CSV table of C-alpha atoms in Angstrom, one decimal:
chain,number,residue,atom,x,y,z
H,1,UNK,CA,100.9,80.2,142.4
H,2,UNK,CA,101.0,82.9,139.6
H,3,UNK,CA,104.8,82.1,139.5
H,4,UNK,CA,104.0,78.7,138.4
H,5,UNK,CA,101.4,79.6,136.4
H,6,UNK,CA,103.4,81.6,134.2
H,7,UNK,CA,106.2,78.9,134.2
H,8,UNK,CA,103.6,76.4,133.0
H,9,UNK,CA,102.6,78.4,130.1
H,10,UNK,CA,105.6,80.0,129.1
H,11,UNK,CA,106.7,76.5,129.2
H,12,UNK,CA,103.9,75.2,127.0
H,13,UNK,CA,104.4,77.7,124.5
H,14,UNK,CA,108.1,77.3,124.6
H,15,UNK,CA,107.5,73.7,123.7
H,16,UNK,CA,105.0,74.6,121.1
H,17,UNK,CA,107.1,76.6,118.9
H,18,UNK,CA,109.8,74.2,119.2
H,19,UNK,CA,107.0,70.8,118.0
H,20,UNK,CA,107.4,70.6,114.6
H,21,UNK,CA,104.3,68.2,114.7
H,22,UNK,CA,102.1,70.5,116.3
H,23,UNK,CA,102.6,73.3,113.6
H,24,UNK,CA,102.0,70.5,111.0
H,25,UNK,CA,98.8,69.4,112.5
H,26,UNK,CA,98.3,73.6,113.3
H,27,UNK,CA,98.6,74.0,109.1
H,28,UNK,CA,96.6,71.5,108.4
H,29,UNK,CA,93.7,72.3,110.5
H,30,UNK,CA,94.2,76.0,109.0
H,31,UNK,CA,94.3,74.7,105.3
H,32,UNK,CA,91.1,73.1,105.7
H,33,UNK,CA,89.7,76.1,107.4
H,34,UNK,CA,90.7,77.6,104.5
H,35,UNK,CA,89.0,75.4,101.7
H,36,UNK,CA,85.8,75.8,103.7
H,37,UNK,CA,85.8,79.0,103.5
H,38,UNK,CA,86.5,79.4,100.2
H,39,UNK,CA,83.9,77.3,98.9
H,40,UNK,CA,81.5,78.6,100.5
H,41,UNK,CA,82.7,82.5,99.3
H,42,UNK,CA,80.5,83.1,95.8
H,43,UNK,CA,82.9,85.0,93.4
H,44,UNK,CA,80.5,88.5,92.4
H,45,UNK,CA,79.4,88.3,88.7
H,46,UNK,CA,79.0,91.9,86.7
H,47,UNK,CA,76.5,90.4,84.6
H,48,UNK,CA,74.8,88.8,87.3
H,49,UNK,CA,71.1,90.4,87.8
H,50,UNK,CA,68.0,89.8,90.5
H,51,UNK,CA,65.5,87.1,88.9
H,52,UNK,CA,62.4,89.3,90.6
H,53,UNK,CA,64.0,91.8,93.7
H,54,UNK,CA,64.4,95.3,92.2
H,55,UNK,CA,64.6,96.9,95.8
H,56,UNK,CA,65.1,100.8,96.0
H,57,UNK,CA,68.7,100.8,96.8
H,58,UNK,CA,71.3,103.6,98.9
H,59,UNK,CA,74.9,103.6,98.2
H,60,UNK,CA,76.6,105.2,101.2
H,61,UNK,CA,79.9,106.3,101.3
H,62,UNK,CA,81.5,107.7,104.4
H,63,UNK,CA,84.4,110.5,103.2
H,64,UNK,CA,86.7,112.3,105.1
H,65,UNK,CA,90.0,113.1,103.6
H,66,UNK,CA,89.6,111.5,100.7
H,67,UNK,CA,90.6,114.0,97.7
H,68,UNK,CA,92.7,111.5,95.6
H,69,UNK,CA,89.8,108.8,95.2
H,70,UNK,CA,86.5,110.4,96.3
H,71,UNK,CA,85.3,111.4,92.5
H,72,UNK,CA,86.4,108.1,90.6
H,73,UNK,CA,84.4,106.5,93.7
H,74,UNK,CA,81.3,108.5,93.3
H,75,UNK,CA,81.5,108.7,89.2
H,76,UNK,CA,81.7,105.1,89.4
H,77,UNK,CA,78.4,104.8,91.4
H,78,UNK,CA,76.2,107.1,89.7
H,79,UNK,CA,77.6,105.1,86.5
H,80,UNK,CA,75.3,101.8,88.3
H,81,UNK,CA,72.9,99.8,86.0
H,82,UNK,CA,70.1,100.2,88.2
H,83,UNK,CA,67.3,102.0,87.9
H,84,UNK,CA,65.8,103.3,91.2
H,85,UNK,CA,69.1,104.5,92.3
H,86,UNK,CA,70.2,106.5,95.0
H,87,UNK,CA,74.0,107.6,95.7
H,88,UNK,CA,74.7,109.6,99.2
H,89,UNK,CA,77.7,111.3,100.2
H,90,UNK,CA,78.8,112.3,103.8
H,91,UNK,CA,81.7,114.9,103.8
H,92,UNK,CA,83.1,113.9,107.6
H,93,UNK,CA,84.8,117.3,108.6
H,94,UNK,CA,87.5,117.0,105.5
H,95,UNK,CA,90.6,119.5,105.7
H,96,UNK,CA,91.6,118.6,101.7
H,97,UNK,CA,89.7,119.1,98.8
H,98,UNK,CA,86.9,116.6,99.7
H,99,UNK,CA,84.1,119.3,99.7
H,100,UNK,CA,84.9,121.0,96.6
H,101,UNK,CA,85.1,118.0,94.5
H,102,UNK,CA,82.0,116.5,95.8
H,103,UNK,CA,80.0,120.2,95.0
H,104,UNK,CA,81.2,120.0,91.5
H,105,UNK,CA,80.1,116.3,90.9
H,106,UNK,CA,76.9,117.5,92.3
H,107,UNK,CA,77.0,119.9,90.1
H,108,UNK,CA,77.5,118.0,87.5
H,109,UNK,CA,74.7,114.8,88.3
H,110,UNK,CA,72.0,116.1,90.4
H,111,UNK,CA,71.6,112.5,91.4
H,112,UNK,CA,74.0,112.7,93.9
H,113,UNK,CA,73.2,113.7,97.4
H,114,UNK,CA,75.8,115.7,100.0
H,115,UNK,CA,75.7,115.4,103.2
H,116,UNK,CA,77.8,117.7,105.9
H,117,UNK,CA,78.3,115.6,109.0
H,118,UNK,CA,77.7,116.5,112.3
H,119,UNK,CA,80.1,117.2,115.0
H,120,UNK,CA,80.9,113.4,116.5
H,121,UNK,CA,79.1,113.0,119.7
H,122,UNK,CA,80.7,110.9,123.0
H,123,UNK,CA,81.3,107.4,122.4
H,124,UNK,CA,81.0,107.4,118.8
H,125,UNK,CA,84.0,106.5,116.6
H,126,UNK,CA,84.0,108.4,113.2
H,127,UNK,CA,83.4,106.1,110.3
H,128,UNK,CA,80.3,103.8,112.2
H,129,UNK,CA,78.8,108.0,113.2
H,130,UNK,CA,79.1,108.4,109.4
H,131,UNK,CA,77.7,105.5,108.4
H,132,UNK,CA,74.7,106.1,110.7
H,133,UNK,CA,73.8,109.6,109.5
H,134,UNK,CA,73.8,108.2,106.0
H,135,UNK,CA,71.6,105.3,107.1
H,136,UNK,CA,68.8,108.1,108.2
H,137,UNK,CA,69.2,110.4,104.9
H,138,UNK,CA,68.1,107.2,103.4
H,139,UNK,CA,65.0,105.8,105.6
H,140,UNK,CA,63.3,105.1,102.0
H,141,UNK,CA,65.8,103.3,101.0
H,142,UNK,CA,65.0,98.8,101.1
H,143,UNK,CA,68.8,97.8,100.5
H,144,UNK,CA,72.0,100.0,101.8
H,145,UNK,CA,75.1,99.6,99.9
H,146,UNK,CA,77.9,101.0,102.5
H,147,UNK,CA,80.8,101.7,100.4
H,148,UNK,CA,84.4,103.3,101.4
H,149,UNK,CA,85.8,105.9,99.8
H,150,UNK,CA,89.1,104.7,98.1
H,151,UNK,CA,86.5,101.9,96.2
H,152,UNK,CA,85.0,101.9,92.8
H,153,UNK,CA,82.9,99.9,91.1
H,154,UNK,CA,81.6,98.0,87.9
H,155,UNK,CA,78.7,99.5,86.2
H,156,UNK,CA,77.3,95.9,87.3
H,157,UNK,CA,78.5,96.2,90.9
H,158,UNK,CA,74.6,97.3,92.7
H,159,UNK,CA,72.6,94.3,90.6
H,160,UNK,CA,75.5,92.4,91.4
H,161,UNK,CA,74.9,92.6,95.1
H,162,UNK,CA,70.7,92.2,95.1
H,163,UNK,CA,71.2,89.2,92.8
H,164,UNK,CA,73.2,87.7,95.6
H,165,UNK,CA,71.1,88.5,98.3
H,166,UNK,CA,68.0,87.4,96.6
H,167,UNK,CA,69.7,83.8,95.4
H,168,UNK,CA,70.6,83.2,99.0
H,169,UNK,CA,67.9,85.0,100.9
H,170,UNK,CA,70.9,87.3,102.8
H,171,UNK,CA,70.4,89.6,105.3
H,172,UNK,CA,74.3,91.0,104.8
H,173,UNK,CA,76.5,90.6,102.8
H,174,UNK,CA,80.4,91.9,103.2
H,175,UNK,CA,82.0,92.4,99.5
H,176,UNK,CA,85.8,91.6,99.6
H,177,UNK,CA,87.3,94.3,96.6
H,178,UNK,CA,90.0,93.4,94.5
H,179,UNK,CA,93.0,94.9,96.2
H,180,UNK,CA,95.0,97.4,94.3
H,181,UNK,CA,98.9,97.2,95.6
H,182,UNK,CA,101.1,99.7,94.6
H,183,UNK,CA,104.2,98.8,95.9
H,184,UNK,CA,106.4,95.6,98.3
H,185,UNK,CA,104.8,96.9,101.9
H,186,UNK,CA,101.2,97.4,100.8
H,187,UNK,CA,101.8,93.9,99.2
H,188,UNK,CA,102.7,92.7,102.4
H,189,UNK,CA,100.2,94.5,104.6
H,190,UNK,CA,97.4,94.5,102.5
H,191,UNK,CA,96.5,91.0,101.5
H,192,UNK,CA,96.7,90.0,105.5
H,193,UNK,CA,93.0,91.5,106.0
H,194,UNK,CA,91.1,88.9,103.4
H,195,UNK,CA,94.0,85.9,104.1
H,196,UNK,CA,93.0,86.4,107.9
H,197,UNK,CA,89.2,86.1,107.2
H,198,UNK,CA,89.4,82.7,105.3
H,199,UNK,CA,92.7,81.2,107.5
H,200,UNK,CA,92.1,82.3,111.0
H,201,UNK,CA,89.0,83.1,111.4
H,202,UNK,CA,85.3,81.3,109.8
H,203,UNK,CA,82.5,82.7,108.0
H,204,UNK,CA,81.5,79.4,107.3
H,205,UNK,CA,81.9,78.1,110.7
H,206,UNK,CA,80.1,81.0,112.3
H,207,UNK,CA,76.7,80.7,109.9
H,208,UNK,CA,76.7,76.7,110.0
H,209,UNK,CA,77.1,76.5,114.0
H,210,UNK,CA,76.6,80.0,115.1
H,211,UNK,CA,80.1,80.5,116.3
H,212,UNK,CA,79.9,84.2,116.3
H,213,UNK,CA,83.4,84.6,117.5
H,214,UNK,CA,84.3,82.9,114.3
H,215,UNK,CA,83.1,85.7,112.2
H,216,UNK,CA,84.6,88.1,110.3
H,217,UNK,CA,83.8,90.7,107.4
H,218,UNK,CA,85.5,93.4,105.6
H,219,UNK,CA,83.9,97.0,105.3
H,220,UNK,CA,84.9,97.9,102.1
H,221,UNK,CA,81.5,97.2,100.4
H,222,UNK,CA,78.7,96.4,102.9
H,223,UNK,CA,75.0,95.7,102.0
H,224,UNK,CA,72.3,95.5,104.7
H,225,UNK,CA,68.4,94.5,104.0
H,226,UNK,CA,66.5,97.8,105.5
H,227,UNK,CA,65.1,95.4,107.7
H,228,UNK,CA,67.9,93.6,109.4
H,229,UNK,CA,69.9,96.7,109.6
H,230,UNK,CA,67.1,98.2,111.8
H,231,UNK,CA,67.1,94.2,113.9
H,232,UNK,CA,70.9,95.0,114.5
H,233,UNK,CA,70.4,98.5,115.8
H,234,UNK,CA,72.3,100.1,112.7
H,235,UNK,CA,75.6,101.8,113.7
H,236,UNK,CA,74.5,103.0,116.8
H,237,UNK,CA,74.8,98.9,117.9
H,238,UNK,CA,79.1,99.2,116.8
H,239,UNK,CA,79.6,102.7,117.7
H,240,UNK,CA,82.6,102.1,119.5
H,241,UNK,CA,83.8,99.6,117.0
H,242,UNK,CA,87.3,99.9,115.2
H,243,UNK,CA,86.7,97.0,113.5
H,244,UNK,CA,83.0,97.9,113.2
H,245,UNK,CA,82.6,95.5,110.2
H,246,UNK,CA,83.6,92.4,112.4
H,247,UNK,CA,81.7,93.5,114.9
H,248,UNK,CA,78.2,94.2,112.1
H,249,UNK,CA,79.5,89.7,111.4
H,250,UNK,CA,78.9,88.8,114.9
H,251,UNK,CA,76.0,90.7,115.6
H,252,UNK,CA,74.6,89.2,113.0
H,253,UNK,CA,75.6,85.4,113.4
H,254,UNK,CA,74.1,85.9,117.2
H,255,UNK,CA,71.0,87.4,115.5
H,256,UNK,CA,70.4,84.4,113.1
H,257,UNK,CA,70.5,86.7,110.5
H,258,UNK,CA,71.7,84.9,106.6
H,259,UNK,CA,75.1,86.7,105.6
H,260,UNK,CA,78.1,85.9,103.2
H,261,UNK,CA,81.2,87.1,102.7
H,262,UNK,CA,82.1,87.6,98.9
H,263,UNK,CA,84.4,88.5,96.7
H,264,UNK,CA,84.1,91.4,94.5
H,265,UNK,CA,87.0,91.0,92.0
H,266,UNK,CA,85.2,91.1,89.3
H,267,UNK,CA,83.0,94.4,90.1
H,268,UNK,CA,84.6,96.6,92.5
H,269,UNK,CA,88.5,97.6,93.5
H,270,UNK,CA,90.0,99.4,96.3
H,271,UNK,CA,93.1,101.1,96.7
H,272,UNK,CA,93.6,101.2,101.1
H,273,UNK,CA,97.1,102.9,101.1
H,274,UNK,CA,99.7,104.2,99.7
H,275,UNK,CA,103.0,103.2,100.7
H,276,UNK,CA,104.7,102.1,103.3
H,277,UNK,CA,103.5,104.1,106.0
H,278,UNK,CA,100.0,105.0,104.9
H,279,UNK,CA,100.0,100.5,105.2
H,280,UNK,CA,101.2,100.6,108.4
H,281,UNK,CA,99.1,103.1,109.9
H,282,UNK,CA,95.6,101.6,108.9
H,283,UNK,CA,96.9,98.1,110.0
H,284,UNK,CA,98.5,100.2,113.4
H,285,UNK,CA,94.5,101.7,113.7
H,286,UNK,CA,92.6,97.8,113.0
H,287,UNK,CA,95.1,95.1,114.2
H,288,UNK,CA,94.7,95.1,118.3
H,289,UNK,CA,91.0,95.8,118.2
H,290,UNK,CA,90.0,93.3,115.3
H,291,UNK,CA,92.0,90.6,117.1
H,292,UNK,CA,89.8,91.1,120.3
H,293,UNK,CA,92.2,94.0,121.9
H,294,UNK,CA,93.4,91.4,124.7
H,295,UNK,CA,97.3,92.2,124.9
H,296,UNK,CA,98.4,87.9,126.6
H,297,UNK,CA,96.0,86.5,123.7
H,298,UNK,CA,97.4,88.6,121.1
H,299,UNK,CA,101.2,88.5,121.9
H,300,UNK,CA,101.0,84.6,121.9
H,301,UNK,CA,98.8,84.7,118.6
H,302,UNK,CA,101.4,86.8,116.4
H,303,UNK,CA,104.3,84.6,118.7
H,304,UNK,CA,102.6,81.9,116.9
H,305,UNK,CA,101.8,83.1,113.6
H,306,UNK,CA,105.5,83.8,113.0
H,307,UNK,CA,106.4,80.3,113.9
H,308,UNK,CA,104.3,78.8,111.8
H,309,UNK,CA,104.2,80.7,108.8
H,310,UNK,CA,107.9,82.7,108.7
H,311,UNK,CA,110.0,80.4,110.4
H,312,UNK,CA,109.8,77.6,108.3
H,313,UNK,CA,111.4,79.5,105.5
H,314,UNK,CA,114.5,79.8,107.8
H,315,UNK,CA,114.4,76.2,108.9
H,316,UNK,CA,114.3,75.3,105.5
H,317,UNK,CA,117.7,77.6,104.8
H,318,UNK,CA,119.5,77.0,107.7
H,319,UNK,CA,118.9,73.4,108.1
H,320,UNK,CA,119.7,72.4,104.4
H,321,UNK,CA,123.4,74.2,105.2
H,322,UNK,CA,124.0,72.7,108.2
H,323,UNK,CA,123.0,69.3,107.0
H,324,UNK,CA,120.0,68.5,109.1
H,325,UNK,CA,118.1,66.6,106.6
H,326,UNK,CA,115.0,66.5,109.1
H,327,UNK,CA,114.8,70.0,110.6
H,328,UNK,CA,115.0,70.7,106.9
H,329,UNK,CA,112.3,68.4,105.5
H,330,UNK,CA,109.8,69.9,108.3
H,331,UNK,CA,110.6,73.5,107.2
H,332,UNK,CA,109.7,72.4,103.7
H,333,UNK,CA,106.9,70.9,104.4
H,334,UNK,CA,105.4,73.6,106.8
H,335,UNK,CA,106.3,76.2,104.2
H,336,UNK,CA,104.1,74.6,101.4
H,337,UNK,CA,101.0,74.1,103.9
H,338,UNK,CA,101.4,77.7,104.6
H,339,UNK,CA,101.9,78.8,100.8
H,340,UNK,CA,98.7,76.7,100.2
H,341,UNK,CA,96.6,79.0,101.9
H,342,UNK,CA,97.9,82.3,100.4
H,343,UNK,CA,97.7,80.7,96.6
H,344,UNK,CA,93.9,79.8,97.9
H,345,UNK,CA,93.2,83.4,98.6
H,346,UNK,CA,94.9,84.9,96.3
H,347,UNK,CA,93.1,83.0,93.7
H,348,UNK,CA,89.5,84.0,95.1
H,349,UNK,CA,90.1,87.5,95.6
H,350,UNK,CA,92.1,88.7,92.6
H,351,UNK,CA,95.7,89.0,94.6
H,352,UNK,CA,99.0,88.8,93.3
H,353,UNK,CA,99.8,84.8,93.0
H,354,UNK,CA,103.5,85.4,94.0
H,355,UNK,CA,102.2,85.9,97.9
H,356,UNK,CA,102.0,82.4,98.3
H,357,UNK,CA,106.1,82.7,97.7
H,358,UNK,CA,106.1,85.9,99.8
H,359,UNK,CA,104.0,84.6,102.8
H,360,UNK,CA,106.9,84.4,105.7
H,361,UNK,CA,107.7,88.1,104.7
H,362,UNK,CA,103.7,89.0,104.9
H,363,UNK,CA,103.7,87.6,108.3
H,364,UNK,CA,107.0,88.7,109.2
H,365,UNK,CA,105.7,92.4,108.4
H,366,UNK,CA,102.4,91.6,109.5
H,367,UNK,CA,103.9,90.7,113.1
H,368,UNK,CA,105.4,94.7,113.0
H,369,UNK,CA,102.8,95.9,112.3
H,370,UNK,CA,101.2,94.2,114.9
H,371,UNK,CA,103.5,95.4,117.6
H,372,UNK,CA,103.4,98.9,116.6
H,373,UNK,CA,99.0,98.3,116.8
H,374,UNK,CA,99.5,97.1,120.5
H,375,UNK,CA,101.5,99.9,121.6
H,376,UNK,CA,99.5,102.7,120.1
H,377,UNK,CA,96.1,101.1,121.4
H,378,UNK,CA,97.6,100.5,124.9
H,379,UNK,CA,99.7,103.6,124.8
H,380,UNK,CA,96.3,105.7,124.0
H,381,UNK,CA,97.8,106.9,120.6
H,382,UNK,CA,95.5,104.8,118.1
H,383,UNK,CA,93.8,107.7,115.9
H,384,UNK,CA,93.1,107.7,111.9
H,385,UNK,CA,92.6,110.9,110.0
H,386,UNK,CA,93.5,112.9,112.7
H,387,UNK,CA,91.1,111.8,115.2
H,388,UNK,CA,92.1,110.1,118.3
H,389,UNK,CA,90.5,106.4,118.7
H,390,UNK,CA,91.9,105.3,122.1
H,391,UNK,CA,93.0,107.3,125.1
């Protein structure tokens, strides 16, 4: 019986990557996806201020390691147009020169708090222990801006934020940066994280039918309400989480809490890696978890992901030498649907317009990256910063 089980479904997919029908209708569905998502993702304004809400806000930022970007991060924080400010530093257990640049900006602007973090206790991943010991130094705190390390931010950025969350009475809301790329492979790595959000998965679907396995949310710049970060159970609720931000979405759509994803081109910017195999590695430590950490599921899904959005590119090639006019024509075809969605995103969140060119080599790289993910997680190698997150 499992014999034929597994004939049946190799046979389905088998039959699926060959349809070129089914990857048509497949895009389609995807590039509305897509537009829905989109419109309903409010572009960040640096002018933008709160019409009455001036809440006493804590931005938080989780460091460990993080000597090349740590002082144009906090310098660009304690630079915020906003009066009852505070700005909180955690140094996690950094081996660089995290600690001593953060004492001399404290030095310097004695409106900067630094925090030593604690050893990590059992069951606890770093960044979400962090984030929760920065949560308490704050209890007076009525809005928490979490903000990574390798950001920084628009003197507008905090009013920004609270002029969002009061105009749509939001309980969260995730703030997509404007992606620095320095090179091809963080070109090609990078951009997957906020193209996935708006293709693949639904912000909009998960707040307008409470589909919280539709939701998604990126980490980068993350601001809770005091009060519905205490209903979700703060970071102790996704200590666990790799993907903790995904998991702070879903909570929050099961919940009935009000969130948005936005983007933050215009206020804030983040540079994740550098290079080729800084890119890989933070897609090796997020890929498997963030896509639900089922190995069957996730095989077929990047199976699939390759056919419909690299393939096409070679059908297009191959069949316009050989003279196949039709295999041709569907390549073509499946190739714009798929560029469609990249110019979409790149538009919204301040990326590099030639990805919607570059596409089948973002999936293709995307897809290694990918393999290398499933491997360390089910091999019990997955660790960032030196600290082991599987195994």
């Amino acid at each position: 019986m499992i014999r034929r089980l597994a004939g049946r479904t190799s046979g389905a997919v088998t039959r699926a990557l060959r349809n070129d029908r089914g990857v048509l209708i497949y895009l389609a569905a995807v590039g509305a996806n897509t537009a829905w998502n989109l419109r309903r993702t409010p572009v960040l304004d640096g002018g933008a201020r709160p019409a009455a809400w001036r809440p006493a806000v804590a931005v938080l930022v989780p460091a460990r390691n993080e000597e090349r970007g740590i002082g144009r991060c906090v310098r660009s924080l304690l630079a915020q147009e906003w009066e009852a400010l505070r700005v909180i530093v955690l140094d996690d257990g950094s081996t660089d020169r995290t600690a001593d640049i953060l004492a001399r900006l404290q030095q310097e602007d004695g409106r900067l708090t630094v925090l030593r973090g604690s050893p990590l206790p059992d069951g606890w991943l770093g960044k979400p222990w962090a984030c929760a010991q920065l949560a308490e130094a704050a209890a007076d705190a009525e809005l928490l801006v979490f903000a990574d390390a390798d950001t920084w931010h628009a003197p507008g950025m905090v009013a920004a934020v609270a002029a969002a969350m009061e105009r749509e009475r939001l309980d969260l809301l995730s703030v997509v940066p404007r992606q620095e790329l320095g090179g091809a492979w963080e070109r090609w790595t990078v951009p997957l994280i906020p193209w996935a959000l708006m293709t693949h998965l639904s912000p909009a679907g998960a707040q307008r039918f409470g589909l919280a396995f539709a939701a998604g949310a990126v980490g980068q710049v993350l601001a809770f309400r005091r009060e519905a970060y205490g209903r979700l159970g703060g970071h102790a609720a996704v200590r666990s989480a790799a993907a903790e931000d995904v998991a702070f979405a879903r909570l929050a759509t099961r919940a009935g809490l009000r969130w948005r994803v936005a983007s933050g081109r215009e206020v804030s910017a983040c540079r994740m890696y550098r290079g080729r195999s800084e890119a890989l590695a933070g897609l090796e430590k997020n890929l498997f978890p963030a896509m639900g950490g089922r190995t069957v599921p996730y095989v077929l899904a990047w199976a699939w992901l390759l056919r419909a959005f690299t393939w096409p590119a070679l059908a297009l090639v191959i069949g316009a030498a050989a003279g196949r006019r039709r295999a041709a024509a569907a390549g073509g075809a499946e190739l714009v649907l798929g560029a469609a969605t990249w110019l979409a995103v790149a538009r919204k969140f301040g990326l590099p317009l030639r990805l919607a060119a570059e596409g089948p080599l973002v999936a293709a790289a995307g897809a290694f990256a990918a393999v290398r993910s499933l491997a360390a997680w089910r091999g019990g190698r997955a660790e960032w910063k030196g600290r082991r997150l599987a195994g």
